PDB file of C-alpha atoms in Angstrom:
ATOM      1  CA  UNK A   1      -5.457 -10.821 -18.481  1.00 61.00           C
ATOM      2  CA  UNK A   2      -8.218 -13.086 -17.866  1.00 84.00           C
ATOM      3  CA  UNK A   3      -7.952 -15.647 -14.670  1.00 83.00           C
ATOM      4  CA  UNK A   4      -7.108 -18.522 -16.946  1.00 86.00           C
ATOM      5  CA  UNK A   5      -3.669 -16.320 -18.387  1.00 89.00           C
ATOM      6  CA  UNK A   6      -2.729 -15.061 -14.869  1.00 86.00           C
ATOM      7  CA  UNK A   7      -3.218 -18.408 -13.374  1.00 85.00           C
ATOM      8  CA  UNK A   8      -1.131 -20.057 -15.899  1.00 88.00           C
ATOM      9  CA  UNK A   9       1.498 -17.476 -15.154  1.00 89.00           C
ATOM     10  CA  UNK A  10       1.441 -17.495 -11.128  1.00 86.00           C
ATOM     11  CA  UNK A  11       0.621 -20.866 -10.770  1.00 86.00           C
ATOM     12  CA  UNK A  12       4.093 -21.648  -8.686  1.00 86.00           C
ATOM     13  CA  UNK A  13       3.708 -19.058  -5.999  1.00 88.00           C
ATOM     14  CA  UNK A  14      -0.281 -19.271  -5.652  1.00 91.00           C
ATOM     15  CA  UNK A  15      -2.701 -22.149  -4.454  1.00 91.00           C
ATOM     16  CA  UNK A  16      -6.311 -21.770  -4.958  1.00 91.00           C
ATOM     17  CA  UNK A  17      -9.190 -23.450  -2.462  1.00 94.00           C
ATOM     18  CA  UNK A  18     -12.551 -24.414  -3.887  1.00 94.00           C
ATOM     19  CA  UNK A  19     -15.439 -25.218  -1.984  1.00 94.00           C
ATOM     20  CA  UNK A  20     -18.193 -27.187  -3.869  1.00 93.00           C
ATOM     21  CA  UNK A  21     -21.984 -27.695  -3.158  1.00 88.00           C
ATOM     22  CA  UNK A  22     -22.938 -31.706  -4.103  1.00 86.00           C
ATOM     23  CA  UNK A  23     -19.525 -31.947  -5.482  1.00 80.00           C
ATOM     24  CA  UNK A  24     -20.401 -29.637  -8.206  1.00 86.00           C
ATOM     25  CA  UNK A  25     -21.440 -26.041  -8.029  1.00 92.00           C
ATOM     26  CA  UNK A  26     -18.281 -23.787  -6.824  1.00 93.00           C
ATOM     27  CA  UNK A  27     -19.887 -21.734  -3.936  1.00 95.00           C
ATOM     28  CA  UNK A  28     -16.779 -20.308  -2.451  1.00 95.00           C
ATOM     29  CA  UNK A  29     -13.050 -20.121  -2.619  1.00 94.00           C
ATOM     30  CA  UNK A  30      -9.672 -18.639  -1.656  1.00 95.00           C
ATOM     31  CA  UNK A  31      -6.473 -17.890  -2.908  1.00 93.00           C
ATOM     32  CA  UNK A  32      -2.901 -18.109  -0.707  1.00 95.00           C
ATOM     33  CA  UNK A  33       0.248 -16.460  -2.377  1.00 93.00           C
ATOM     34  CA  UNK A  34       3.658 -17.834  -1.419  1.00 93.00           C
ATOM     35  CA  UNK A  35       6.696 -15.968  -0.601  1.00 89.00           C
ATOM     36  CA  UNK A  36      10.009 -16.990  -0.600  1.00 89.00           C
ATOM     37  CA  UNK A  37      11.662 -14.509   1.783  1.00 88.00           C
ATOM     38  CA  UNK A  38      15.305 -13.495   1.697  1.00 88.00           C
ATOM     39  CA  UNK A  39      17.803 -15.765   3.742  1.00 87.00           C
ATOM     40  CA  UNK A  40      19.182 -14.665   6.704  1.00 88.00           C
ATOM     41  CA  UNK A  41      21.837 -16.190   9.029  1.00 89.00           C
ATOM     42  CA  UNK A  42      20.832 -19.018  10.849  1.00 86.00           C
ATOM     43  CA  UNK A  43      17.195 -19.438   8.512  1.00 83.00           C
ATOM     44  CA  UNK A  44      18.131 -20.075   5.119  1.00 84.00           C
ATOM     45  CA  UNK A  45      14.242 -21.258   4.159  1.00 84.00           C
ATOM     46  CA  UNK A  46      12.154 -18.619   5.031  1.00 88.00           C
ATOM     47  CA  UNK A  47       8.062 -18.855   3.508  1.00 90.00           C
ATOM     48  CA  UNK A  48       5.541 -16.317   4.216  1.00 92.00           C
ATOM     49  CA  UNK A  49       2.191 -16.675   2.788  1.00 94.00           C
ATOM     50  CA  UNK A  50      -0.550 -13.741   2.242  1.00 94.00           C
ATOM     51  CA  UNK A  51      -4.092 -15.030   2.258  1.00 95.00           C
ATOM     52  CA  UNK A  52      -6.095 -13.466  -0.930  1.00 91.00           C
ATOM     53  CA  UNK A  53      -9.554 -12.797  -2.188  1.00 88.00           C
ATOM     54  CA  UNK A  54     -11.656 -15.269  -0.038  1.00 93.00           C
ATOM     55  CA  UNK A  55     -15.380 -15.302  -1.321  1.00 92.00           C
ATOM     56  CA  UNK A  56     -18.363 -17.042  -1.049  1.00 94.00           C
ATOM     57  CA  UNK A  57     -21.540 -16.661  -2.780  1.00 95.00           C
ATOM     58  CA  UNK A  58     -24.492 -14.695  -0.910  1.00 93.00           C
ATOM     59  CA  UNK A  59     -26.497 -17.325  -0.987  1.00 93.00           C
ATOM     60  CA  UNK A  60     -24.390 -19.474   1.211  1.00 91.00           C
ATOM     61  CA  UNK A  61     -23.155 -17.401   3.458  1.00 89.00           C
ATOM     62  CA  UNK A  62     -23.117 -17.561   6.883  1.00 90.00           C
ATOM     63  CA  UNK A  63     -22.623 -21.251   6.716  1.00 91.00           C
ATOM     64  CA  UNK A  64     -18.864 -21.674   7.608  1.00 93.00           C
ATOM     65  CA  UNK A  65     -17.955 -22.025   4.169  1.00 94.00           C
ATOM     66  CA  UNK A  66     -15.472 -18.926   4.264  1.00 93.00           C
ATOM     67  CA  UNK A  67     -13.687 -20.515   7.662  1.00 94.00           C
ATOM     68  CA  UNK A  68     -13.137 -23.750   6.427  1.00 94.00           C
ATOM     69  CA  UNK A  69     -11.622 -22.472   3.049  1.00 95.00           C
ATOM     70  CA  UNK A  70      -9.530 -20.145   5.114  1.00 95.00           C
ATOM     71  CA  UNK A  71      -8.584 -22.867   7.787  1.00 95.00           C
ATOM     72  CA  UNK A  72      -7.844 -25.365   4.615  1.00 95.00           C
ATOM     73  CA  UNK A  73      -5.448 -22.733   3.362  1.00 94.00           C
ATOM     74  CA  UNK A  74      -3.716 -21.933   6.674  1.00 94.00           C
ATOM     75  CA  UNK A  75      -3.237 -25.959   7.141  1.00 95.00           C
ATOM     76  CA  UNK A  76      -1.895 -26.491   4.023  1.00 93.00           C
ATOM     77  CA  UNK A  77       0.846 -23.553   3.728  1.00 93.00           C
ATOM     78  CA  UNK A  78       1.807 -24.110   7.552  1.00 93.00           C
ATOM     79  CA  UNK A  79       2.367 -27.887   6.010  1.00 94.00           C
ATOM     80  CA  UNK A  80       4.737 -26.443   3.300  1.00 91.00           C
ATOM     81  CA  UNK A  81       6.500 -24.679   5.636  1.00 90.00           C
ATOM     82  CA  UNK A  82       5.052 -21.032   5.630  1.00 92.00           C
ATOM     83  CA  UNK A  83       6.254 -19.189   9.240  1.00 89.00           C
ATOM     84  CA  UNK A  84       3.267 -16.923   9.088  1.00 90.00           C
ATOM     85  CA  UNK A  85       0.406 -16.430   7.198  1.00 94.00           C
ATOM     86  CA  UNK A  86      -1.324 -13.061   6.826  1.00 93.00           C
ATOM     87  CA  UNK A  87      -4.466 -11.544   5.639  1.00 94.00           C
ATOM     88  CA  UNK A  88      -5.171  -8.148   4.719  1.00 91.00           C
ATOM     89  CA  UNK A  89      -9.423  -8.444   5.678  1.00 90.00           C
ATOM     90  CA  UNK A  90     -12.429  -5.967   5.197  1.00 89.00           C
ATOM     91  CA  UNK A  91     -13.319  -4.395   8.141  1.00 90.00           C
ATOM     92  CA  UNK A  92     -16.649  -7.101   8.462  1.00 88.00           C
ATOM     93  CA  UNK A  93     -14.643 -10.044   7.954  1.00 89.00           C
ATOM     94  CA  UNK A  94     -12.371  -9.388  11.298  1.00 91.00           C
ATOM     95  CA  UNK A  95     -13.616 -11.170  14.030  1.00 91.00           C
ATOM     96  CA  UNK A  96     -13.863 -14.476  11.260  1.00 90.00           C
ATOM     97  CA  UNK A  97     -10.300 -13.963  10.873  1.00 93.00           C
ATOM     98  CA  UNK A  98     -10.084 -13.361  14.782  1.00 94.00           C
ATOM     99  CA  UNK A  99     -11.918 -16.098  15.669  1.00 94.00           C
ATOM    100  CA  UNK A 100      -9.929 -18.833  13.234  1.00 94.00           C
ATOM    101  CA  UNK A 101      -6.418 -17.400  15.536  1.00 94.00           C
ATOM    102  CA  UNK A 102      -5.556 -14.542  13.256  1.00 93.00           C
ATOM    103  CA  UNK A 103      -4.208 -11.609  15.238  1.00 92.00           C
ATOM    104  CA  UNK A 104      -3.236  -8.001  14.973  1.00 89.00           C
ATOM    105  CA  UNK A 105       0.888  -7.036  14.752  1.00 86.00           C
ATOM    106  CA  UNK A 106       2.476  -3.878  15.872  1.00 85.00           C
ATOM    107  CA  UNK A 107       5.159  -5.568  13.747  1.00 85.00           C
ATOM    108  CA  UNK A 108       2.922  -5.964  10.428  1.00 83.00           C
ATOM    109  CA  UNK A 109       2.876  -1.925   8.883  1.00 82.00           C
ATOM    110  CA  UNK A 110       2.053  -0.772   5.256  1.00 81.00           C
ATOM    111  CA  UNK A 111       2.575   2.281   3.457  1.00 82.00           C
ATOM    112  CA  UNK A 112       0.523   3.531   0.173  1.00 82.00           C
ATOM    113  CA  UNK A 113       2.247   4.888  -2.752  1.00 80.00           C
ATOM    114  CA  UNK A 114       2.334   8.741  -2.259  1.00 77.00           C
ATOM    115  CA  UNK A 115       3.757   9.928  -5.394  1.00 69.00           C
ATOM    116  CA  UNK A 116       3.944   8.280  -9.235  1.00 71.00           C
ATOM    117  CA  UNK A 117       5.300   4.971  -9.378  1.00 68.00           C
ATOM    118  CA  UNK A 118       8.827   3.695 -10.484  1.00 68.00           C
ATOM    119  CA  UNK A 119       9.789   1.688 -13.104  1.00 70.00           C
ATOM    120  CA  UNK A 120      11.790  -1.013 -10.912  1.00 71.00           C
ATOM    121  CA  UNK A 121      14.931  -2.025 -11.762  1.00 69.00           C
ATOM    122  CA  UNK A 122      15.738  -5.181 -14.681  1.00 72.00           C
ATOM    123  CA  UNK A 123      16.230  -8.314 -13.038  1.00 70.00           C
ATOM    124  CA  UNK A 124      19.874  -8.469 -11.364  1.00 67.00           C
ATOM    125  CA  UNK A 125      20.471  -4.612 -11.879  1.00 63.00           C
ATOM    126  CA  UNK A 126      20.913  -2.608  -8.628  1.00 62.00           C
ATOM    127  CA  UNK A 127      18.023   0.018  -7.445  1.00 58.00           C
ATOM    128  CA  UNK A 128      18.822   3.248  -8.360  1.00 59.00           C
ATOM    129  CA  UNK A 129      19.958   5.465  -5.199  1.00 59.00           C
ATOM    130  CA  UNK A 130      17.160   7.779  -4.192  1.00 61.00           C
ATOM    131  CA  UNK A 131      17.813  11.478  -4.289  1.00 58.00           C
ATOM    132  CA  UNK A 132      17.819  12.416  -0.783  1.00 54.00           C
ATOM    133  CA  UNK A 133      19.800  15.612  -0.922  1.00 53.00           C
ATOM    134  CA  UNK A 134      17.630  18.652   0.847  1.00 53.00           C
ATOM    135  CA  UNK A 135      15.884  21.363  -1.452  1.00 52.00           C
TER     136      UNK A 135
END
């Protein structure tokens, strides 16, 4: 699937931010995904954002373009009501994100898949109970 088709299928939950030089040439981009989290008592609307694929052409690196893209994306999703913005960064970019106010969190955990991928249940169907019997 090329970017054009992917964008058409996902434009309701992703926003693209583009940096241009002289108003024409694209020199950087950032994508942010919006995720509606499950409501809980006292919090009916729980919107989160995940900053993804921030890129600046190498010739323009170090000029603040990436920082401006991250700031613009973060400000925009905050305006939309996102309670937090997360980012999965390369080690090289961590100091940039920290300068922009991002912090590491012990509450944000991840787990890599350790087995074959399972087919998700059909929409509206209950997920099968995991086999937890001792072997």
